[in-house]
Coordinates of C-alpha atoms and ligand atoms in Angstrom, one line a residue:
Chain A
M68 CA 145.2 156.7 158.4
K69 CA 148.3 156.0 157.8
V70 CA 149.5 154.0 154.5
L71 CA 152.3 152.1 154.4
V72 CA 153.4 151.2 150.6
P73 CA 155.9 148.9 149.6
V74 CA 157.7 149.0 146.1
K75 CA 160.7 147.0 144.8
R76 CA 162.4 148.5 142.0
V77 CA 162.6 145.6 139.3
V78 CA 164.0 145.8 135.1
D79 CA 161.4 147.6 133.0
Y80 CA 157.9 145.4 132.0
N81 CA 159.4 146.6 127.8
V82 CA 162.5 144.8 128.6
K83 CA 162.6 141.4 126.9
V84 CA 165.6 140.0 129.7
R85 CA 168.3 138.3 128.8
V86 CA 170.5 135.2 130.3
K87 CA 173.9 135.8 131.2
A88 CA 176.2 133.5 129.7
D89 CA 177.8 131.4 132.6
E90 CA 173.9 131.2 133.5
S91 CA 174.8 132.6 137.6
G92 CA 171.6 135.1 136.3
V93 CA 169.9 137.3 133.8
E94 CA 171.2 140.3 132.4
T95 CA 170.9 143.6 134.5
A96 CA 173.9 146.1 133.7
N97 CA 173.1 148.8 131.4
V98 CA 168.8 148.1 131.2
K99 CA 166.3 150.0 132.4
M100 CA 164.9 149.6 135.7
S101 CA 161.7 151.5 137.0
M102 CA 159.4 150.3 139.9
N103 CA 157.6 147.5 139.2
P104 CA 154.1 147.9 137.1
F105 CA 151.0 146.2 140.8
D106 CA 153.2 148.9 142.9
E107 CA 152.5 151.9 140.8
I108 CA 148.6 150.7 140.8
S109 CA 149.6 150.7 144.8
V110 CA 150.7 154.0 145.4
E111 CA 147.6 155.1 143.0
E112 CA 145.5 153.7 145.2
A113 CA 147.1 154.8 148.7
I114 CA 147.3 157.9 147.0
R115 CA 143.5 158.1 145.9
L116 CA 142.2 157.4 149.5
K117 CA 144.4 160.3 151.0
E118 CA 142.7 163.1 148.6
A119 CA 139.5 161.1 149.9
G120 CA 140.5 162.1 153.2
K121 CA 140.5 158.5 154.1
A122 CA 144.3 158.2 154.3
T123 CA 146.4 160.7 156.3
E124 CA 149.7 160.0 154.9
V125 CA 151.7 157.4 152.5
V126 CA 154.6 155.8 152.7
V127 CA 156.4 154.4 150.3
V128 CA 159.1 152.1 151.7
S129 CA 161.7 149.8 149.8
I130 CA 164.0 146.7 150.1
G131 CA 167.2 146.7 147.4
T132 CA 170.2 148.0 147.0
A133 CA 170.5 152.5 147.1
Q134 CA 169.5 152.8 143.2
S135 CA 165.8 151.8 144.6
Q136 CA 166.1 156.0 146.1
D137 CA 165.5 156.6 141.9
T138 CA 162.2 154.1 142.8
L139 CA 161.2 155.6 145.7
R140 CA 161.9 159.5 144.5
N141 CA 159.1 158.4 142.1
A142 CA 156.6 157.2 143.8
L143 CA 157.0 160.5 146.3
A144 CA 156.5 162.3 142.8
M145 CA 153.4 161.0 142.7
G146 CA 152.1 161.8 146.1
A147 CA 153.8 159.8 147.8
D148 CA 155.3 161.5 151.9
R149 CA 157.8 159.8 153.3
A150 CA 160.1 157.1 152.2
I151 CA 162.3 154.5 154.0
L152 CA 165.0 152.9 152.1
V153 CA 166.0 149.6 153.8
E154 CA 169.1 148.8 152.7
A155 CA 169.7 145.7 151.5
D156 CA 172.4 143.9 148.4
G157 CA 171.7 141.2 146.3
E158 CA 168.3 139.4 145.9
V159 CA 165.6 139.2 149.0
E160 CA 163.6 136.6 148.7
P161 CA 159.7 137.8 149.1
L162 CA 159.9 135.9 152.9
A163 CA 162.9 138.9 154.3
V164 CA 161.5 140.7 152.6
A165 CA 158.0 140.0 154.4
K166 CA 159.9 140.0 158.1
I167 CA 161.7 143.2 157.0
L168 CA 158.3 145.2 156.4
K169 CA 156.7 143.7 159.6
G170 CA 159.6 145.3 161.7
V171 CA 158.7 148.2 159.5
I172 CA 155.4 148.3 160.7
A173 CA 156.4 147.7 164.1
E174 CA 157.0 151.6 163.7
E175 CA 154.6 153.5 161.4
E176 CA 151.7 151.6 163.1
P177 CA 150.1 151.8 159.1
G178 CA 146.2 151.1 159.9
L179 CA 146.8 149.7 155.4
V180 CA 149.6 147.8 154.1
L181 CA 149.1 148.1 150.2
L182 CA 151.5 146.0 148.0
G183 CA 151.3 144.9 144.6
K184 CA 149.7 141.0 144.1
Q185 CA 153.5 140.0 142.3
A186 CA 156.7 141.6 141.1
I187 CA 157.4 141.5 137.3
D188 CA 161.4 140.0 138.0
D189 CA 161.0 137.2 140.6
D190 CA 157.2 136.4 140.0
S191 CA 157.0 135.0 143.1
N192 CA 153.3 136.4 143.9
Q193 CA 154.1 136.1 148.0
T194 CA 155.4 139.0 149.5
A195 CA 151.5 140.4 150.4
Q196 CA 150.1 137.2 152.2
M197 CA 153.1 136.5 154.2
L198 CA 153.1 139.7 155.7
G199 CA 149.6 138.8 156.4
A200 CA 151.0 136.0 158.5
L201 CA 154.3 137.4 160.4
T202 CA 151.4 140.5 161.9
G203 CA 148.8 137.8 161.8
W204 CA 146.5 140.8 159.9
P205 CA 143.4 139.3 157.6
Q206 CA 145.2 139.6 154.0
A207 CA 143.3 140.9 150.6
T208 CA 145.2 139.5 147.6
F209 CA 144.8 140.8 143.4
V210 CA 142.0 143.3 144.0
S211 CA 140.6 145.5 141.9
K212 CA 138.3 147.3 144.1
I213 CA 138.6 148.4 147.3
E214 CA 135.7 150.8 149.8
L215 CA 137.1 151.3 153.4
G216 CA 134.6 151.0 156.0
D217 CA 134.9 151.9 160.1
G218 CA 136.9 149.6 161.0
S219 CA 136.3 146.5 158.2
M220 CA 137.1 146.9 154.5
E221 CA 135.2 145.4 151.8
A222 CA 137.4 143.9 148.4
T223 CA 136.4 142.6 145.7
R224 CA 139.1 139.9 144.0
E225 CA 140.0 138.4 141.1
V226 CA 139.7 135.1 141.3
D227 CA 140.4 131.8 138.8
G228 CA 136.4 131.4 139.2
G229 CA 135.7 135.6 138.1
L230 CA 135.5 137.7 141.3
E231 CA 135.1 137.4 144.6
T232 CA 134.0 139.6 147.4
I233 CA 135.5 139.7 150.8
K234 CA 135.4 141.7 154.2
V235 CA 138.4 141.9 156.3
N236 CA 138.9 143.7 159.3
M237 CA 141.9 146.5 159.3
P238 CA 144.1 146.6 159.5
A239 CA 145.0 144.7 156.8
V240 CA 147.8 144.0 154.2
V241 CA 145.8 144.5 150.3
S242 CA 148.3 143.4 146.9
V243 CA 146.8 145.1 144.2
D244 CA 146.1 144.0 140.4
L245 CA 145.6 145.9 137.4
R246 CA 142.1 146.5 136.6
L247 CA 142.1 148.3 140.6
N248 CA 142.7 152.2 138.5
E249 CA 144.8 153.6 136.4
P250 CA 148.6 155.6 137.6
R251 CA 149.1 158.5 137.2
Y252 CA 152.4 160.1 135.8
A253 CA 153.8 162.4 137.4
S254 CA 154.2 166.0 136.4
L255 CA 157.6 167.9 136.4
P256 CA 156.9 170.1 139.2
N257 CA 156.0 167.0 141.4
I258 CA 159.0 165.6 140.3
M259 CA 161.2 168.8 141.4
K260 CA 158.9 169.0 145.5
A261 CA 159.9 164.9 145.2
K262 CA 163.8 165.8 145.5
K263 CA 162.8 167.4 149.1
K264 CA 160.6 165.1 150.6
P265 CA 162.2 162.8 153.7
L266 CA 163.9 160.0 152.7
D267 CA 165.1 157.7 155.6
T268 CA 167.7 155.3 155.0
K269 CA 167.9 152.5 156.9
A270 CA 170.0 148.5 157.1
A271 CA 167.8 145.1 156.7
A272 CA 169.8 144.7 160.4
D273 CA 167.8 147.7 162.4
Y274 CA 165.6 145.3 161.9
G275 CA 167.3 142.6 163.2
V276 CA 166.5 140.6 159.9
D277 CA 168.4 138.3 158.3
V278 CA 168.7 138.7 154.3
T279 CA 170.8 135.3 153.6
P280 CA 169.1 133.5 150.5
R281 CA 166.5 130.6 151.9
L282 CA 167.0 128.8 148.2
K283 CA 169.9 128.1 146.5
T284 CA 170.0 129.1 142.7
L285 CA 172.0 127.0 141.1
K286 CA 171.9 128.1 137.7
V287 CA 168.8 130.3 135.4
S288 CA 169.0 128.9 131.9
E289 CA 167.3 130.3 128.3
P290 CA 163.9 128.6 128.4
P291 CA 163.7 126.4 125.1
A292 CA 163.0 128.1 122.1
R293 CA 160.1 127.6 119.3
A294 CA 160.7 126.5 116.4
A295 CA 160.1 129.1 113.3
G296 CA 156.7 128.9 111.7
I297 CA 155.2 129.6 108.3
I298 CA 153.4 132.3 107.3
V299 CA 150.0 131.3 105.5
G300 CA 148.7 132.9 102.6
S301 CA 144.9 132.4 103.2
V302 CA 141.8 130.8 105.3
S303 CA 141.5 127.8 103.9
E304 CA 145.9 127.1 103.9
L305 CA 144.9 127.7 107.2
V306 CA 142.2 125.4 108.2
E307 CA 144.1 122.5 105.6
K308 CA 147.5 122.8 107.7
L309 CA 145.9 122.1 111.3
K310 CA 144.1 119.5 109.7
N311 CA 146.1 117.6 108.0
E312 CA 150.0 119.0 109.0
A313 CA 149.8 119.7 113.0
K314 CA 146.8 117.3 113.1
V315 CA 144.8 119.4 115.3
I316 CA 141.6 120.0 114.0
Chain B
M108 CA 155.2 110.9 154.9
T109 CA 156.1 112.7 152.9
N110 CA 154.0 114.7 150.3
L111 CA 151.3 117.1 151.2
I112 CA 148.6 117.7 148.0
I113 CA 146.5 120.5 148.9
A114 CA 143.2 119.5 147.2
E115 CA 141.1 121.9 144.5
H116 CA 137.7 121.5 144.9
D117 CA 134.7 124.2 144.7
N118 CA 133.3 121.6 148.1
S119 CA 131.2 119.5 145.1
E120 CA 134.3 118.6 142.7
L121 CA 138.8 117.8 143.0
K122 CA 139.4 119.8 140.3
A123 CA 141.7 118.8 137.8
A124 CA 144.7 121.3 137.9
T125 CA 145.0 118.6 141.8
L126 CA 145.8 116.2 139.2
H127 CA 148.6 117.5 138.1
T128 CA 149.5 118.4 141.0
V129 CA 149.5 113.8 142.3
T130 CA 152.9 114.0 139.3
A131 CA 154.6 116.6 140.2
A132 CA 155.0 114.9 143.8
Q133 CA 155.2 111.7 142.3
A134 CA 158.5 113.1 140.8
A135 CA 159.9 113.7 143.7
G136 CA 158.8 110.3 145.0
G137 CA 157.9 108.8 148.1
D138 CA 153.6 108.7 149.1
I139 CA 151.0 111.0 148.8
T140 CA 148.6 112.2 150.9
I141 CA 145.7 114.7 149.8
A142 CA 144.4 117.3 152.2
V143 CA 140.8 117.9 151.4
I144 CA 140.0 121.8 153.5
G145 CA 136.1 123.0 152.3
E146 CA 132.9 123.1 153.8
G147 CA 130.1 119.8 153.2
V148 CA 133.6 118.0 151.1
S149 CA 132.7 114.0 151.5
A150 CA 132.5 113.7 148.0
V151 CA 135.6 115.6 147.4
A152 CA 136.9 113.2 149.5
E153 CA 135.4 110.5 147.9
Q154 CA 137.0 111.3 144.9
A155 CA 140.9 112.5 146.2
A156 CA 140.5 109.1 147.5
K157 CA 140.2 107.1 143.9
V158 CA 143.1 109.1 142.4
A159 CA 145.7 107.0 141.8
G160 CA 148.6 106.1 143.5
V161 CA 147.1 108.5 146.8
S162 CA 147.8 106.8 150.5
K163 CA 145.3 108.7 152.6
V164 CA 143.2 111.5 152.1
V165 CA 142.3 113.8 154.7
T166 CA 139.4 115.8 155.3
V167 CA 139.0 119.2 157.8
D168 CA 134.9 120.1 157.1
G169 CA 133.5 122.9 158.6
A170 CA 131.7 126.4 157.4
E171 CA 134.6 128.7 158.3
Y172 CA 136.6 127.0 155.3
G173 CA 133.4 127.5 152.8
H174 CA 135.3 129.8 150.8
Q175 CA 138.7 129.3 151.3
L176 CA 139.9 132.2 153.8
A177 CA 143.4 132.1 154.0
E178 CA 142.7 133.1 157.7
N179 CA 141.5 130.5 157.9
V180 CA 142.5 128.0 155.6
A181 CA 146.1 128.3 156.1
P182 CA 146.9 127.9 160.2
V183 CA 144.6 124.4 159.2
I184 CA 147.4 123.3 156.1
V185 CA 150.5 124.8 159.4
A186 CA 148.4 121.9 161.3
L187 CA 148.4 118.5 158.5
A188 CA 151.6 119.4 157.3
E189 CA 153.8 118.3 161.0
G190 CA 156.2 115.5 159.6
Y191 CA 155.4 115.8 156.2
K192 CA 158.9 116.7 153.4
N193 CA 157.2 118.7 150.5
V194 CA 153.5 120.5 150.7
W195 CA 151.6 121.2 147.4
A196 CA 149.0 122.8 145.7
P197 CA 148.8 123.7 142.5
A198 CA 148.7 128.0 141.7
T199 CA 146.0 129.2 141.1
T200 CA 144.3 132.0 142.5
A201 CA 143.2 130.0 145.7
A202 CA 146.6 128.3 146.6
K203 CA 148.2 131.3 145.7
N204 CA 146.3 133.0 147.6
T205 CA 146.8 130.6 151.1
M206 CA 149.7 129.2 150.6
P207 CA 152.1 132.1 151.4
R208 CA 150.4 132.8 154.3
V209 CA 151.5 129.1 155.0
A210 CA 154.9 129.0 154.4
A211 CA 155.6 132.6 156.7
L212 CA 153.8 130.6 159.2
M213 CA 156.0 128.0 158.9
D214 CA 159.4 130.3 158.5
V215 CA 159.6 128.8 154.5
Q216 CA 160.1 130.0 151.9
Q217 CA 157.8 129.5 149.2
I218 CA 159.4 127.5 145.8
S219 CA 156.5 128.9 143.1
E220 CA 155.0 127.6 140.4
I221 CA 157.8 125.1 139.1
T222 CA 156.8 123.3 135.6
A223 CA 159.5 120.6 136.4
V224 CA 161.3 118.8 139.8
V225 CA 164.3 118.0 138.8
S226 CA 165.5 115.6 142.2
A227 CA 163.6 115.1 145.5
D228 CA 165.0 119.6 146.7
T229 CA 165.3 121.1 143.4
F230 CA 163.0 122.6 141.5
E231 CA 163.3 124.5 138.1
R232 CA 160.4 127.8 138.2
P233 CA 160.2 130.7 135.5
I234 CA 161.0 134.4 136.3
Y235 CA 160.7 137.6 134.6
A236 CA 158.0 136.4 132.2
G237 CA 159.0 133.4 131.5
N238 CA 162.6 134.9 130.2
A239 CA 164.7 133.1 132.3
I240 CA 164.0 128.8 134.0
A241 CA 165.4 129.5 137.8
T242 CA 166.7 126.1 139.0
V243 CA 166.4 126.5 142.2
Q244 CA 167.9 124.0 145.8
S245 CA 166.3 124.0 148.8
A246 CA 167.4 123.4 152.1
E247 CA 164.5 123.9 153.8
S248 CA 163.0 121.5 156.3
T249 CA 159.9 121.8 154.8
N250 CA 159.4 122.9 151.6
I251 CA 156.0 124.9 150.0
I252 CA 155.1 124.6 146.9
T253 CA 153.1 125.8 144.2
V254 CA 152.7 123.7 140.3
R255 CA 152.0 125.5 137.1
T256 CA 149.4 122.4 136.0
T257 CA 150.5 123.0 132.2
S258 CA 154.2 121.1 133.2
F259 CA 152.9 118.4 135.1
E260 CA 149.8 115.5 132.8
P261 CA 147.5 114.8 135.1
A262 CA 147.0 111.5 137.2
A263 CA 144.9 108.9 136.5
A264 CA 141.9 110.8 138.0
E265 CA 140.6 106.6 138.8
G266 CA 141.9 103.4 140.6
G267 CA 143.2 104.3 143.9
S268 CA 141.2 103.1 147.1
A269 CA 142.7 105.0 149.2
A270 CA 142.0 105.9 153.6
V271 CA 140.1 108.9 154.1
E272 CA 140.1 110.3 157.0
S273 CA 138.2 113.5 159.5
V274 CA 140.6 116.0 161.3
A275 CA 139.9 118.8 163.3
G276 CA 140.4 122.0 162.7
T277 CA 141.6 124.7 163.6
G278 CA 137.9 127.6 163.7
D279 CA 137.2 130.5 162.6
A280 CA 140.0 133.4 163.0
G281 CA 137.4 136.2 162.9
I282 CA 138.8 138.7 160.7
S283 CA 137.5 138.3 157.6
S284 CA 134.3 137.0 156.0
F285 CA 132.8 136.3 152.2
V286 CA 130.3 138.9 151.0
S287 CA 129.1 137.4 147.1
A288 CA 131.0 136.1 144.4
A289 CA 130.4 136.8 140.7
V290 CA 131.2 133.7 138.7
T291 CA 131.7 134.2 135.0
E292 CA 129.1 131.3 133.5
S293 CA 130.2 129.3 131.1
E294 CA 129.2 126.5 128.6
R295 CA 132.5 126.3 126.9
P296 CA 135.4 123.9 128.6
E297 CA 137.9 125.5 131.5
L298 CA 140.0 128.0 130.2
T299 CA 142.9 125.4 132.0
S300 CA 142.6 122.5 130.5
A301 CA 140.9 123.1 127.0
R302 CA 142.3 121.5 123.5
V303 CA 141.7 124.4 122.2
V304 CA 142.1 128.5 123.2
V305 CA 141.0 131.0 120.8
S306 CA 142.0 134.1 122.0
G307 CA 141.2 137.7 121.4
G308 CA 143.0 140.5 121.9
R309 CA 142.5 144.9 122.1
G310 CA 142.0 144.6 118.1
M311 CA 138.9 142.9 118.7
Q312 CA 137.5 146.1 119.1
S313 CA 134.5 145.8 121.1
G314 CA 133.2 143.1 123.4
D315 CA 130.2 142.3 121.2
N316 CA 132.7 141.8 118.8
F317 CA 133.9 138.2 120.6
A318 CA 130.6 136.7 119.6
M319 CA 132.8 136.1 116.8
L320 CA 135.3 134.0 118.5
E321 CA 132.9 132.5 120.3
K322 CA 131.2 131.1 117.4
V323 CA 134.9 129.6 116.1
A324 CA 135.5 128.6 119.8
D325 CA 132.3 126.5 119.2
K326 CA 133.0 124.7 116.4
L327 CA 136.4 123.8 118.3
G328 CA 135.3 122.4 121.2
A329 CA 137.6 125.8 122.6
A330 CA 137.6 128.2 125.8
V331 CA 137.8 131.4 124.9
G332 CA 140.6 133.8 126.3
A333 CA 142.0 136.8 125.9
S334 CA 144.7 139.9 126.7
R335 CA 145.2 142.0 129.2
A336 CA 143.9 144.9 127.0
A337 CA 141.0 143.4 125.7
V338 CA 140.4 142.7 129.9
D339 CA 141.6 146.1 130.8
A340 CA 138.6 147.6 127.8
G341 CA 136.1 145.7 129.1
Y342 CA 135.5 143.2 126.6
V343 CA 135.0 140.0 129.1
P344 CA 136.1 139.2 132.0
N345 CA 139.2 139.3 134.5
D346 CA 139.1 135.8 134.3
Y347 CA 139.5 135.3 130.7
Q348 CA 143.0 137.2 130.6
V349 CA 145.8 135.1 129.9
G350 CA 149.6 135.6 130.4
Q351 CA 152.3 136.1 133.1
T352 CA 150.3 137.9 135.6
G353 CA 146.4 136.0 134.7
K354 CA 146.7 132.4 133.5
V355 CA 148.9 130.3 132.0
V356 CA 147.3 127.4 128.8
A357 CA 149.4 125.5 126.7
P358 CA 146.5 123.4 124.7
E359 CA 146.6 121.4 121.6
L360 CA 146.3 123.9 119.9
Y361 CA 146.0 128.4 120.5
I362 CA 144.0 131.0 118.0
A363 CA 145.5 133.7 119.1
V364 CA 143.7 137.2 117.1
G365 CA 144.5 140.8 116.8
I366 CA 146.7 140.1 119.8
S367 CA 149.8 142.0 119.4
G368 CA 152.4 139.6 121.1
A369 CA 153.6 141.0 124.4
I370 CA 156.1 138.9 126.2
Q371 CA 153.1 139.8 129.3
H372 CA 151.1 137.6 127.0
L373 CA 153.8 135.2 125.1
A374 CA 154.5 133.6 128.9
G375 CA 150.9 132.4 129.3
M376 CA 150.5 130.3 126.2
K377 CA 154.1 130.3 124.9
D378 CA 154.4 126.4 125.7
S379 CA 151.4 125.2 123.6
K380 CA 151.6 123.4 121.3
V381 CA 150.3 124.0 117.8
I382 CA 150.3 128.3 117.8
V383 CA 148.4 130.5 115.1
A384 CA 147.8 133.9 115.2
I385 CA 145.7 136.6 112.9
N386 CA 147.2 140.3 112.9
K387 CA 146.8 142.3 110.3
D388 CA 150.3 143.7 111.1
E389 CA 152.9 141.5 109.6
E390 CA 155.7 143.4 112.4
A391 CA 152.9 142.2 115.4
P392 CA 155.1 139.6 117.5
I393 CA 153.3 137.3 118.0
F394 CA 154.5 136.1 114.2
Q395 CA 157.7 135.4 116.2
V396 CA 156.0 132.2 118.0
A397 CA 152.8 131.1 115.7
D398 CA 153.4 127.9 114.0
Y399 CA 151.2 129.6 111.3
G400 CA 150.0 133.0 111.0
L401 CA 147.9 134.8 109.0
V402 CA 148.3 138.6 108.0
A403 CA 145.1 139.5 106.8
D404 CA 141.7 141.8 108.6
L405 CA 139.6 139.8 111.7
F406 CA 136.8 141.1 110.1
E407 CA 137.7 138.9 107.4
A408 CA 139.5 136.5 108.3
V409 CA 137.5 135.8 111.4
P410 CA 134.1 135.0 109.9
A411 CA 136.0 132.7 107.1
L412 CA 137.8 130.4 109.5
E413 CA 133.7 129.9 110.7
A414 CA 132.9 129.0 107.5
E415 CA 135.3 127.1 106.8
L416 CA 135.3 125.0 110.0
D417 CA 131.8 123.5 108.5
Ligands
LIG703 C1 152.6 144.1 134.9 C2 152.1 143.4 134.1 C3 151.3 143.1 133.8 C4 150.7 142.0 132.5 N1 149.9 141.1 132.3 C5 149.5 140.6 131.0 C6 148.9 139.2 131.0 O1 148.7 138.4 131.4 N2 148.4 139.1 129.3 C7 148.5 139.3 128.5 O2 147.8 139.0 127.0 N3 149.4 141.3 128.9 C8 149.7 141.9 130.0 N4 149.8 142.8 130.1 C9 150.3 143.7 129.3 C10 150.6 143.3 127.8 O3 151.9 144.4 127.8 C11 150.4 144.0 126.9 O4 150.1 145.9 126.8 C12 148.8 143.7 126.1 O5 148.9 141.9 126.1 C13 148.4 144.1 124.9 O6 147.6 143.5 124.2 P1 147.2 143.2 122.6 O7 147.8 142.7 122.2 O8 145.4 142.7 123.3 O9 146.7 144.9 122.2 P2 148.4 145.6 121.9 O10 148.9 145.6 121.6 O11 146.9 146.2 121.4 O12 147.9 144.8 120.1 C14 146.4 144.4 119.4 C15 146.6 143.7 118.0 O13 145.8 143.8 117.4 C16 146.6 144.4 115.6 N5 144.9 143.8 114.8 C17 143.9 145.5 115.0 N6 143.0 145.8 114.4 C18 143.1 144.5 113.8 C19 142.5 144.0 112.9 N7 140.8 143.9 112.0 N8 142.5 142.5 112.8 C20 143.7 142.6 113.1 N9 144.4 142.8 114.2 C21 144.2 143.6 114.0 C22 147.4 144.9 116.2 O14 147.8 145.3 114.7 C23 147.8 144.7 116.6 O15 149.1 143.8 116.8 C24 150.7 142.8 130.7 C25 151.1 144.7 131.4 C26 151.9 144.3 132.6 C27 152.6 146.4 132.9
LIG704 N1 162.2 144.1 147.9 C1 161.1 144.5 147.9 N2 161.0 145.9 148.5 C2 159.5 146.8 148.9 N3 159.3 145.9 148.6 C3 159.2 144.2 148.0 C4 160.0 143.9 147.8 N4 159.8 142.6 147.2 C5 158.7 142.5 147.1 N5 158.0 143.6 147.4 C6 156.4 143.5 147.8 O1 155.6 142.6 147.0 C7 154.9 142.9 146.6 C8 155.6 141.4 145.7 O2 156.6 140.6 145.6 P1 156.5 138.4 145.5 O3 155.8 138.5 146.5 O4 158.2 139.2 145.2 O5 156.2 139.0 143.9 C9 155.1 144.0 145.1 O6 154.9 144.4 144.4 C10 155.8 144.7 146.3 O7 155.2 145.7 147.0

């Protein structure tokens, strides 16, 4: 079984982004970029499936600018076998990403697609579910555990009330949550080896997908700032302030 | 027919998240229909019919909808959405699972987790863990919108008298099934609607030590939350996680104990009315958002706080 893993290049999770002065977006020039952290978890899971003999090949795909090659090389260094870059400029919305991924699936015919639950830049949490709709495959979202069976899979999902386990037919679309695994670091020899692994470049048009955004971003602004607080000297002062100043207890 | 709201419920009770969503839809204007999709949901439909401002309730009842499997529920919503301008749902895990599937079936780009309605087609939503707010305008013929419940007051649960209509579903897609659930039991208020939240982080050092926070929580009628680090370490269950990728809370009072204040955590609590931070590191970023900071060892401060609340 082939596993397809879509990975997105995003502003690193440690960066506190700044809104541009003209409110047209956030500052991304000279900002550290990394693989979306959830996608590191899905790459890791795919590699583990291969190491366990349950997957035969791990193919990673990214939709974005030429620089997304770095992200793909990173996934190859972790242990993925092959990469596909679908070049597209500007912001590509989840619906368009899902449509392109559907095209990639038609060519690659994976038995499983592992996505992140959420890209930490747009915070959409949509792509996996949309891909499920477009392929007609079942979806297991926000998963913290997967167990492959014969023609089906059991997945444990992180939900508002706790955990839920569902069974889905294969092929299936999965979105991974934080507790699924702890991603490995790529070793130096593997980073060197990754440079020689195959990386194909395509264009969104190859899949007949129009990536023009459907939603128009009118502006991007700073969130309201909180007023500065105070440091209290003791627990009793804290309780006094909460009672008499803030009046919340 | 303007607004269709997908109800959040557990087959017996309408959840408050739905009431917050009603307020968001009202801000966009037009009539409101609530759809209740589930198994044995007549009591939920009755509650939905009483919500102030709702003109109609439709129910779709069947065993295949009992666990909100997206493969079964999404086609039902697509069928119901016919003729509506906006389809809304609260940004709960159930709706986050289903609504994008609905949107793609309808060839619509969903608008996730809005925090404000600017006009009938324009909405605000946080991006980059809430470090920026995007104002987006939609030209879709139908808008699919999820709502951050903490950004909208709840509509009144009583006062309405909508007609209830039952509609046939679209059947079992037969590609997914429910196996089991491990629900976190708690006598305390629900995290997302509690008036006070007491959260612990890695500084708590163990799950057993959360008992200290629970004692404080019980004196304040509070819910207990946690940082990702505390959940990852297994101190508390996953549904305690507050943050960018966990739950978003905005209580009257949020007490962060042994939490450093990473941007991903702040994303889930910085709209709280009053924030208290207890941390032994005076440089911890959590103090930048705290109204009241206490630089102290939590193992001394928390028991003292509990005693002080008598
Ligand atoms: C993709 C992604 C998503 C994430 N989503 C979330 C999310 O939704 N929610 C979330 O919370 N995090 C999230 N994180 C993790 C986040 O980046 C931080 O790692 C996490 O919030 C840190 O948790 P913490 O503050 O408990 O631990 P730490 O950062 O380790 O802080 C522990 C704090 O406890 C204090 N402390 C220790 N001992 C004591 C003591 N005895 N008395 C007083 N203080 C003490 C220390 O001074 C320190 O400040 C996410 C990260 C990623 C990459
Ligand atoms: N441009 C992209 N290229 C590759 N994968 C993507 C892209 N955008 C989103 N994804 C995948 O979809 C997941 C969820 O993203 P989102 O729906 O934008 O929150 C990510 O974790 C990725 O696995």
